[in-house]
Coordinates of C-alpha atoms in Angstrom, one line a residue:
Chain I
M1 CA 213.0 -17.1 -185.1
V2 CA 216.6 -16.2 -184.5
G3 CA 218.4 -17.4 -187.6
S4 CA 221.6 -15.3 -187.8
E5 CA 224.6 -15.8 -185.6
V6 CA 224.7 -12.1 -184.6
I7 CA 221.6 -9.8 -184.5
L8 CA 221.4 -6.2 -183.2
L9 CA 218.1 -4.7 -182.1
D10 CA 218.7 -1.0 -182.4
F11 CA 217.3 2.4 -183.2
W12 CA 219.4 4.6 -185.5
P13 CA 219.7 7.9 -183.5
S14 CA 220.5 6.0 -180.2
M15 CA 223.9 6.9 -178.8
F16 CA 223.7 3.7 -176.8
G17 CA 223.0 1.6 -179.9
M18 CA 225.9 3.4 -181.7
R19 CA 228.3 2.2 -179.1
V20 CA 227.5 -1.4 -180.0
R21 CA 227.7 -0.7 -183.7
I22 CA 231.2 0.9 -183.3
A23 CA 232.4 -2.1 -181.3
L24 CA 231.1 -4.6 -183.9
A25 CA 232.7 -2.5 -186.7
E26 CA 236.1 -2.4 -184.8
K27 CA 235.9 -6.2 -184.6
G28 CA 234.8 -6.6 -188.2
I29 CA 231.8 -8.7 -187.2
E30 CA 228.9 -9.1 -189.7
Y31 CA 225.4 -8.9 -188.2
D32 CA 221.8 -8.5 -188.9
Y33 CA 220.7 -5.0 -188.1
K34 CA 217.0 -4.9 -187.0
E35 CA 215.7 -1.4 -186.7
Q36 CA 213.2 -1.2 -183.9
D37 CA 210.0 0.9 -184.1
L38 CA 209.9 2.8 -180.8
P39 CA 207.6 3.3 -178.8
D40 CA 205.8 0.4 -180.5
K41 CA 208.0 -2.3 -179.2
S42 CA 208.4 -5.6 -181.0
T43 CA 207.6 -8.9 -179.5
L44 CA 211.3 -9.8 -180.2
L45 CA 212.5 -6.8 -178.2
L46 CA 210.2 -7.5 -175.2
E47 CA 211.3 -11.1 -175.2
M48 CA 215.0 -10.3 -175.5
N49 CA 215.1 -7.6 -172.9
P50 CA 212.1 -8.2 -170.6
V51 CA 213.6 -6.3 -167.7
H52 CA 214.4 -2.9 -169.3
K53 CA 212.5 -3.3 -172.6
K54 CA 215.1 -1.1 -174.3
I55 CA 217.4 -1.2 -177.3
P56 CA 220.2 -1.9 -177.9
V57 CA 220.1 -5.7 -177.6
L58 CA 222.7 -7.9 -179.1
I59 CA 221.6 -11.5 -179.8
H60 CA 224.4 -13.9 -180.2
K61 CA 223.6 -17.5 -181.1
G62 CA 220.0 -16.8 -179.9
K63 CA 221.0 -15.5 -176.5
P64 CA 220.4 -11.8 -175.6
I65 CA 222.9 -9.4 -174.0
N66 CA 221.6 -6.0 -172.7
E67 CA 222.9 -2.6 -171.7
S68 CA 225.3 -1.0 -174.1
C69 CA 228.5 -0.9 -172.0
I70 CA 228.0 -4.5 -171.0
I71 CA 227.5 -5.5 -174.6
V72 CA 230.7 -3.7 -175.7
Q73 CA 232.6 -5.6 -173.0
Y74 CA 230.9 -8.9 -174.1
I75 CA 232.0 -8.2 -177.7
D76 CA 235.5 -7.5 -176.7
E77 CA 235.7 -10.7 -174.5
T78 CA 234.1 -12.9 -177.2
W79 CA 236.0 -11.8 -180.3
K80 CA 239.4 -11.4 -178.9
D81 CA 241.6 -11.8 -181.9
K82 CA 241.1 -8.3 -183.3
S83 CA 241.2 -4.7 -182.1
P84 CA 241.2 -5.1 -178.3
L85 CA 238.8 -2.5 -176.8
M86 CA 239.8 -3.0 -173.2
P87 CA 243.3 -2.2 -171.8
S88 CA 245.2 -5.4 -171.0
D89 CA 246.3 -4.5 -167.5
P90 CA 243.7 -4.5 -164.6
Y91 CA 244.5 -1.1 -163.3
T92 CA 244.1 0.7 -166.7
R93 CA 241.0 -1.5 -167.3
A94 CA 239.5 -0.2 -164.1
Q95 CA 240.3 3.4 -165.2
A96 CA 238.6 2.8 -168.6
R97 CA 235.5 1.4 -166.7
F98 CA 235.6 4.4 -164.4
W99 CA 235.4 6.9 -167.3
A100 CA 232.7 4.9 -169.2
D101 CA 230.7 4.8 -166.0
Y102 CA 231.2 8.6 -165.5
V103 CA 229.9 9.2 -169.0
D104 CA 226.9 6.9 -168.3
K105 CA 226.1 8.7 -165.0
K106 CA 226.6 12.3 -166.2
V107 CA 226.5 13.1 -169.9
Y108 CA 223.1 12.2 -171.2
D109 CA 221.1 14.2 -168.7
A110 CA 223.3 17.2 -168.7
L111 CA 223.5 17.3 -172.5
T112 CA 219.8 17.2 -173.1
K113 CA 219.1 19.7 -170.3
S114 CA 221.5 22.1 -171.9
G115 CA 219.3 22.3 -175.0
T116 CA 215.8 21.8 -173.6
L117 CA 215.5 23.8 -170.4
K118 CA 214.8 27.6 -170.6
G119 CA 216.1 30.8 -169.3
E120 CA 218.2 30.8 -166.1
E121 CA 217.8 27.0 -165.7
Q122 CA 219.3 26.5 -169.2
E123 CA 222.3 28.7 -168.4
K124 CA 222.9 26.7 -165.3
A125 CA 222.5 23.4 -167.2
K126 CA 224.9 24.6 -169.9
K127 CA 227.5 25.5 -167.3
E128 CA 227.1 22.1 -165.6
F129 CA 227.4 20.2 -168.9
I130 CA 230.6 22.2 -169.8
E131 CA 232.0 21.3 -166.3
I132 CA 231.4 17.6 -167.0
L133 CA 233.1 17.9 -170.4
K134 CA 236.0 19.6 -168.9
V135 CA 236.5 16.7 -166.4
L136 CA 236.5 14.4 -169.4
E137 CA 238.8 16.7 -171.4
G138 CA 241.2 16.8 -168.5
Q139 CA 241.4 13.0 -168.5
I140 CA 242.1 12.9 -172.2
G141 CA 244.7 15.6 -171.9
E142 CA 247.4 15.5 -174.6
K143 CA 246.8 11.8 -175.3
P144 CA 245.3 10.7 -178.6
Y145 CA 242.6 8.7 -176.8
F146 CA 241.1 8.3 -173.3
M147 CA 243.5 5.6 -172.1
G148 CA 246.5 6.5 -174.2
E149 CA 247.5 5.4 -177.7
S150 CA 244.7 3.0 -178.3
F151 CA 241.1 3.7 -179.1
G152 CA 238.8 1.7 -176.9
Y153 CA 236.0 1.2 -174.4
A154 CA 236.0 4.7 -172.8
D155 CA 236.3 6.4 -176.2
I156 CA 233.3 4.4 -177.5
A157 CA 231.2 5.3 -174.4
L158 CA 231.6 9.0 -175.1
V159 CA 232.1 9.6 -178.8
T160 CA 228.5 8.6 -179.8
F161 CA 227.3 11.7 -178.1
Y162 CA 229.3 13.8 -180.5
C163 CA 226.7 13.6 -183.3
W164 CA 224.1 14.9 -180.8
F165 CA 226.1 18.0 -179.8
Y166 CA 224.9 20.1 -182.8
T167 CA 221.2 19.6 -181.8
F168 CA 221.6 20.8 -178.2
E169 CA 224.1 23.5 -179.1
T170 CA 221.6 24.9 -181.6
L171 CA 218.7 24.7 -179.2
G172 CA 220.9 26.1 -176.3
N173 CA 222.7 28.7 -178.5
Y174 CA 226.2 27.8 -177.3
S175 CA 229.4 26.3 -178.6
I176 CA 231.0 23.3 -177.0
E177 CA 234.1 23.7 -179.2
K178 CA 234.7 27.2 -177.8
E179 CA 234.7 25.8 -174.2
C180 CA 236.3 22.5 -174.8
P181 CA 238.5 22.6 -177.9
K182 CA 240.6 19.6 -176.9
L183 CA 237.6 17.5 -176.4
I184 CA 236.3 18.3 -179.9
A185 CA 239.8 17.6 -181.3
W186 CA 239.6 14.2 -179.7
A187 CA 236.1 13.6 -181.2
K188 CA 237.4 14.6 -184.6
R189 CA 240.4 12.2 -184.1
C190 CA 237.8 9.4 -183.3
M191 CA 235.9 10.4 -186.4
Q192 CA 239.0 9.5 -188.5
R193 CA 238.3 5.9 -187.7
E194 CA 235.9 4.2 -190.1
S195 CA 234.2 2.4 -187.3
V196 CA 233.1 5.7 -185.9
S197 CA 232.5 7.8 -189.0
K198 CA 230.4 5.1 -190.7
T199 CA 228.3 4.6 -187.5
L200 CA 227.6 8.2 -186.4
P201 CA 224.7 9.7 -188.4
D202 CA 225.0 13.2 -189.7
S203 CA 224.5 15.9 -187.0
K204 CA 221.9 17.7 -189.1
K205 CA 219.9 14.5 -189.6
I206 CA 219.9 14.0 -185.8
Y207 CA 218.7 17.6 -185.4
E208 CA 215.8 17.0 -187.9
F209 CA 214.9 13.8 -186.1
F210 CA 214.8 15.5 -182.7
M211 CA 212.7 18.5 -183.9
E212 CA 210.3 16.2 -185.6
M213 CA 210.0 14.0 -182.5
R214 CA 209.4 17.1 -180.4
S215 CA 206.7 18.4 -182.6
K216 CA 205.0 15.0 -182.7
L217 CA 205.0 15.0 -178.9
G218 CA 203.6 18.5 -178.9
L219 CA 206.5 20.1 -177.1
Chain R
M1 CA 251.9 8.8 -147.2
V2 CA 250.7 5.5 -148.7
G3 CA 252.7 2.9 -146.9
S4 CA 250.6 -0.3 -147.1
E5 CA 250.2 -2.3 -150.2
V6 CA 246.4 -2.3 -150.0
I7 CA 244.4 0.5 -148.3
L8 CA 240.6 0.8 -148.1
L9 CA 239.0 4.2 -147.5
D10 CA 235.5 3.3 -146.3
F11 CA 232.6 4.2 -143.9
W12 CA 231.3 1.3 -141.9
P13 CA 227.5 1.4 -142.7
S14 CA 228.1 1.9 -146.5
M15 CA 226.6 -0.9 -148.6
F16 CA 229.0 0.1 -151.3
G17 CA 232.0 -0.1 -149.1
M18 CA 230.8 -3.5 -147.8
R19 CA 231.0 -4.9 -151.4
V20 CA 234.7 -4.2 -151.5
R21 CA 235.2 -5.7 -148.0
I22 CA 233.5 -8.9 -149.0
A23 CA 235.6 -9.2 -152.2
L24 CA 238.8 -8.6 -150.2
A25 CA 237.7 -11.2 -147.6
E26 CA 236.8 -13.8 -150.3
K27 CA 240.3 -13.3 -151.7
G28 CA 242.0 -13.4 -148.3
I29 CA 243.7 -10.1 -148.9
E30 CA 245.1 -8.2 -145.9
Y31 CA 244.6 -4.4 -146.0
D32 CA 244.6 -1.2 -144.0
Y33 CA 241.1 -0.1 -143.2
K34 CA 240.8 3.7 -142.9
E35 CA 237.4 4.7 -141.6
Q36 CA 236.4 8.1 -143.2
D37 CA 234.8 10.9 -141.3
L38 CA 231.8 11.9 -143.5
P39 CA 230.8 14.6 -144.3
D40 CA 234.2 16.0 -143.2
K41 CA 236.2 14.5 -146.0
S42 CA 239.9 13.8 -145.5
T43 CA 242.6 15.2 -147.8
L44 CA 243.5 11.6 -148.7
L45 CA 239.9 10.9 -149.9
L46 CA 239.7 14.1 -151.9
E47 CA 243.1 13.3 -153.5
M48 CA 242.2 9.7 -154.2
N49 CA 238.7 10.3 -155.6
P50 CA 238.8 13.9 -156.9
V51 CA 235.9 13.2 -159.4
H52 CA 233.2 11.8 -157.1
K53 CA 234.8 12.5 -153.7
K54 CA 233.1 9.3 -152.3
I55 CA 234.0 6.2 -150.5
P56 CA 234.9 3.4 -151.1
V57 CA 238.3 3.9 -152.5
L58 CA 240.8 1.1 -152.8
I59 CA 244.4 2.2 -152.9
H60 CA 246.7 -0.5 -154.4
K61 CA 250.4 0.2 -154.5
G62 CA 249.6 3.9 -154.1
K63 CA 247.1 4.0 -157.0
P64 CA 243.4 4.6 -156.4
I65 CA 240.4 2.6 -157.8
N66 CA 236.9 4.1 -157.4
E67 CA 233.3 2.9 -157.7
S68 CA 232.4 -0.2 -155.8
C69 CA 231.5 -2.5 -158.7
I70 CA 234.6 -1.4 -160.6
I71 CA 236.7 -2.1 -157.5
V72 CA 235.3 -5.6 -157.1
Q73 CA 236.1 -6.4 -160.7
Y74 CA 239.6 -5.0 -160.2
I75 CA 240.1 -7.2 -157.1
D76 CA 238.9 -10.2 -159.1
E77 CA 241.2 -9.5 -162.0
T78 CA 244.3 -8.7 -159.9
W79 CA 244.1 -11.6 -157.4
K80 CA 243.2 -14.4 -159.7
D81 CA 244.4 -17.4 -157.8
K82 CA 241.6 -17.7 -155.3
S83 CA 237.8 -17.5 -155.2
P84 CA 236.9 -16.3 -158.7
L85 CA 234.1 -13.7 -158.4
M86 CA 233.3 -13.4 -162.1
P87 CA 232.0 -16.3 -164.2
S88 CA 234.6 -17.6 -166.6
D89 CA 232.5 -17.6 -169.8
P90 CA 231.8 -14.2 -171.4
Y91 CA 228.0 -14.8 -171.7
T92 CA 227.5 -15.6 -168.0
R93 CA 229.9 -12.8 -167.1
A94 CA 227.7 -10.4 -169.1
Q95 CA 224.7 -11.7 -167.2
A96 CA 226.4 -11.1 -163.8
R97 CA 227.3 -7.6 -164.9
F98 CA 223.7 -7.0 -166.0
W99 CA 222.3 -8.0 -162.6
A100 CA 224.9 -6.0 -160.6
D101 CA 224.0 -3.0 -162.9
Y102 CA 220.3 -3.6 -162.2
V103 CA 220.9 -3.5 -158.5
D104 CA 223.0 -0.3 -158.9
K105 CA 220.2 1.4 -160.9
K106 CA 217.2 0.3 -158.9
V107 CA 217.7 -0.9 -155.3
Y108 CA 219.2 2.0 -153.3
D109 CA 216.6 4.6 -154.2
A110 CA 213.6 2.2 -153.9
L111 CA 214.7 0.8 -150.6
T112 CA 215.3 4.1 -148.9
K113 CA 212.0 5.6 -150.3
S114 CA 210.1 2.5 -148.9
G115 CA 211.0 3.7 -145.4
T116 CA 211.2 7.4 -145.6
L117 CA 208.3 8.6 -147.7
K118 CA 204.9 9.0 -146.0
G119 CA 201.3 7.9 -146.6
E120 CA 200.2 7.0 -150.1
E121 CA 203.6 7.8 -151.5
Q122 CA 205.2 5.3 -149.1
E123 CA 202.7 2.6 -150.1
K124 CA 203.6 3.1 -153.7
A125 CA 207.3 3.1 -152.9
K126 CA 207.0 -0.2 -151.0
K127 CA 205.1 -1.8 -153.9
E128 CA 207.8 -0.6 -156.3
F129 CA 210.6 -1.9 -154.2
I130 CA 208.9 -5.3 -153.8
E131 CA 208.5 -5.5 -157.6
I132 CA 212.3 -4.8 -158.0
L133 CA 213.1 -7.5 -155.5
K134 CA 210.7 -10.0 -157.2
V135 CA 212.7 -9.5 -160.5
L136 CA 215.9 -10.3 -158.6
E137 CA 214.2 -13.2 -156.8
G138 CA 213.1 -14.5 -160.2
Q139 CA 216.6 -14.4 -161.5
I140 CA 218.0 -16.4 -158.5
G141 CA 215.1 -18.9 -158.8
E142 CA 216.0 -22.2 -157.3
K143 CA 219.7 -21.7 -157.7
P144 CA 222.0 -21.3 -154.6
Y145 CA 223.4 -18.0 -156.0
F146 CA 222.7 -15.5 -158.7
M147 CA 224.7 -17.1 -161.5
G148 CA 224.4 -20.7 -160.3
E149 CA 226.5 -22.7 -157.9
S150 CA 229.1 -20.1 -157.2
F151 CA 228.9 -17.0 -155.0
G152 CA 230.2 -14.0 -157.0
Y153 CA 229.9 -10.5 -158.4
A154 CA 226.1 -10.2 -158.6
D155 CA 225.6 -11.7 -155.1
I156 CA 228.1 -9.2 -153.7
A157 CA 226.3 -6.3 -155.4
L158 CA 223.0 -7.1 -153.7
V159 CA 223.7 -8.8 -150.4
T160 CA 225.2 -5.7 -148.7
F161 CA 221.7 -4.2 -148.8
Y162 CA 220.4 -7.0 -146.6
C163 CA 221.7 -5.5 -143.4
W164 CA 219.7 -2.3 -144.2
F165 CA 216.4 -4.1 -144.8
Y166 CA 215.5 -4.1 -141.1
T167 CA 215.8 -0.3 -140.9
F168 CA 213.4 0.5 -143.7
E169 CA 211.1 -2.4 -142.9
T170 CA 210.7 -0.9 -139.4
L171 CA 210.2 2.6 -140.7
G172 CA 207.9 1.5 -143.5
N173 CA 206.1 -1.1 -141.3
Y174 CA 206.3 -4.0 -143.8
S175 CA 208.0 -7.4 -144.2
I176 CA 210.3 -8.2 -147.2
E177 CA 210.5 -11.8 -146.2
K178 CA 206.7 -12.2 -146.4
E179 CA 206.7 -10.9 -150.0
C180 CA 210.0 -12.4 -151.2
P181 CA 210.8 -15.5 -149.1
K182 CA 213.2 -16.9 -151.6
L183 CA 215.2 -13.7 -151.8
I184 CA 215.6 -13.8 -148.0
A185 CA 216.6 -17.5 -148.1
W186 CA 219.3 -16.5 -150.6
A187 CA 220.5 -13.7 -148.3
K188 CA 220.7 -16.1 -145.4
R189 CA 222.6 -18.5 -147.6
C190 CA 225.1 -15.7 -148.4
M191 CA 225.3 -15.0 -144.6
Q192 CA 226.7 -18.5 -144.1
R193 CA 229.8 -17.3 -145.8
E194 CA 232.4 -15.8 -143.4
S195 CA 233.2 -13.1 -146.0
V196 CA 229.6 -11.8 -145.8
S197 CA 228.7 -12.5 -142.1
K198 CA 231.9 -10.8 -140.8
T199 CA 231.4 -7.8 -143.1
L200 CA 227.7 -7.0 -142.7
P201 CA 227.1 -5.0 -139.4
D202 CA 224.2 -6.1 -137.2
S203 CA 220.9 -4.8 -138.6
K204 CA 220.0 -3.1 -135.3
K205 CA 223.3 -1.2 -135.2
I206 CA 222.5 0.1 -138.7
Y207 CA 219.0 1.1 -137.5
E208 CA 220.5 3.0 -134.5
F209 CA 223.0 4.7 -136.8
F210 CA 220.3 5.7 -139.3
M211 CA 218.0 7.1 -136.5
E212 CA 220.8 9.0 -135.0
M213 CA 221.8 10.5 -138.3
R214 CA 218.2 11.5 -139.0
S215 CA 217.9 13.2 -135.7
K216 CA 221.2 15.0 -136.2
L217 CA 220.0 16.3 -139.6
G218 CA 216.7 17.4 -137.9
L219 CA 214.5 15.1 -139.9

């Protein structure tokens, strides 16, 4: 059933799946991309991620790896000879993990709320999301990337949300760039890398997808 | 201000702090333990973890590392010559990370709800918690530890909850051992290690702490 060396089970608008696609592109790894039909989950997906039943799943030599941040670390540790994604010293590596973890704990919920809640709740959600982004912007500071000169793990964790900004900015009627210009400058810097620009779908396509999904769900 | 080589900011009943204490004990690292007065947070804690403002914080040569699972990985990568906590091959390492992440996402909430909710909600919470433990028990299976013969990262992530079981079993009037005997056998196996048995406080002391805290908060 699993013929290729490397297979990715994914869904095109997923910011978590995009993380894996960027890491694979950075390493120059060829793989079989298998688009998953959600919510109608394939037998392969259920078999390869029986615990969470979620994409992305990387299947390497028939064995599954789950959870996007864990997959990115696995890719970095398995294909070591090109484009290191993790800092080499343990302290900086811990910092990279800290920021990726911060993104995982904070960004998804706050971003979606900023566009989908209404009235006062939405104003509060937008403020909270901007505060989270300002913390991240403060960490990037004047550096090209999160941990300094090299693009890596923490950048990958955050940058995939960038193509979703337009959707929630439009719905929430606000501008992230106005509040966090340095963060957007960092995102544009990341977009100069082929691994990122070829992975992230067009923002308007994401918006169309989201609006269609909402209308299908009757929201 | 930071004199010692290794300092731990912690709070004795914290299952997250205990993870770090077990890892330090496994490695035989001496450190200054600084008990934190929560919720009255020290200037040192706020300075060393300005983002989350939470214990545990490990301070190594004056530099802070935050988030218990990230600290345990840092300890393993920094003091490499004794008791490896991470599996050496990338695939097994990804699995260890997966299970530690599963514990982080599922166990704390489900455990506390099983003892603090009431009536039907509590029955549902108990069932959900047992289901989570059964997934973990299934992963351990007949092996001595999570990833096989060696005690490590995933074991550390879960075992610190063991000393809290009694509190929520008592409040929720149920027995985890009755439902998950193999999981409890694994916990008892972990308790045979000095690093674990000397770190985990007595279950009754945890219960007294919890009841006192509840009554202070007027619950």
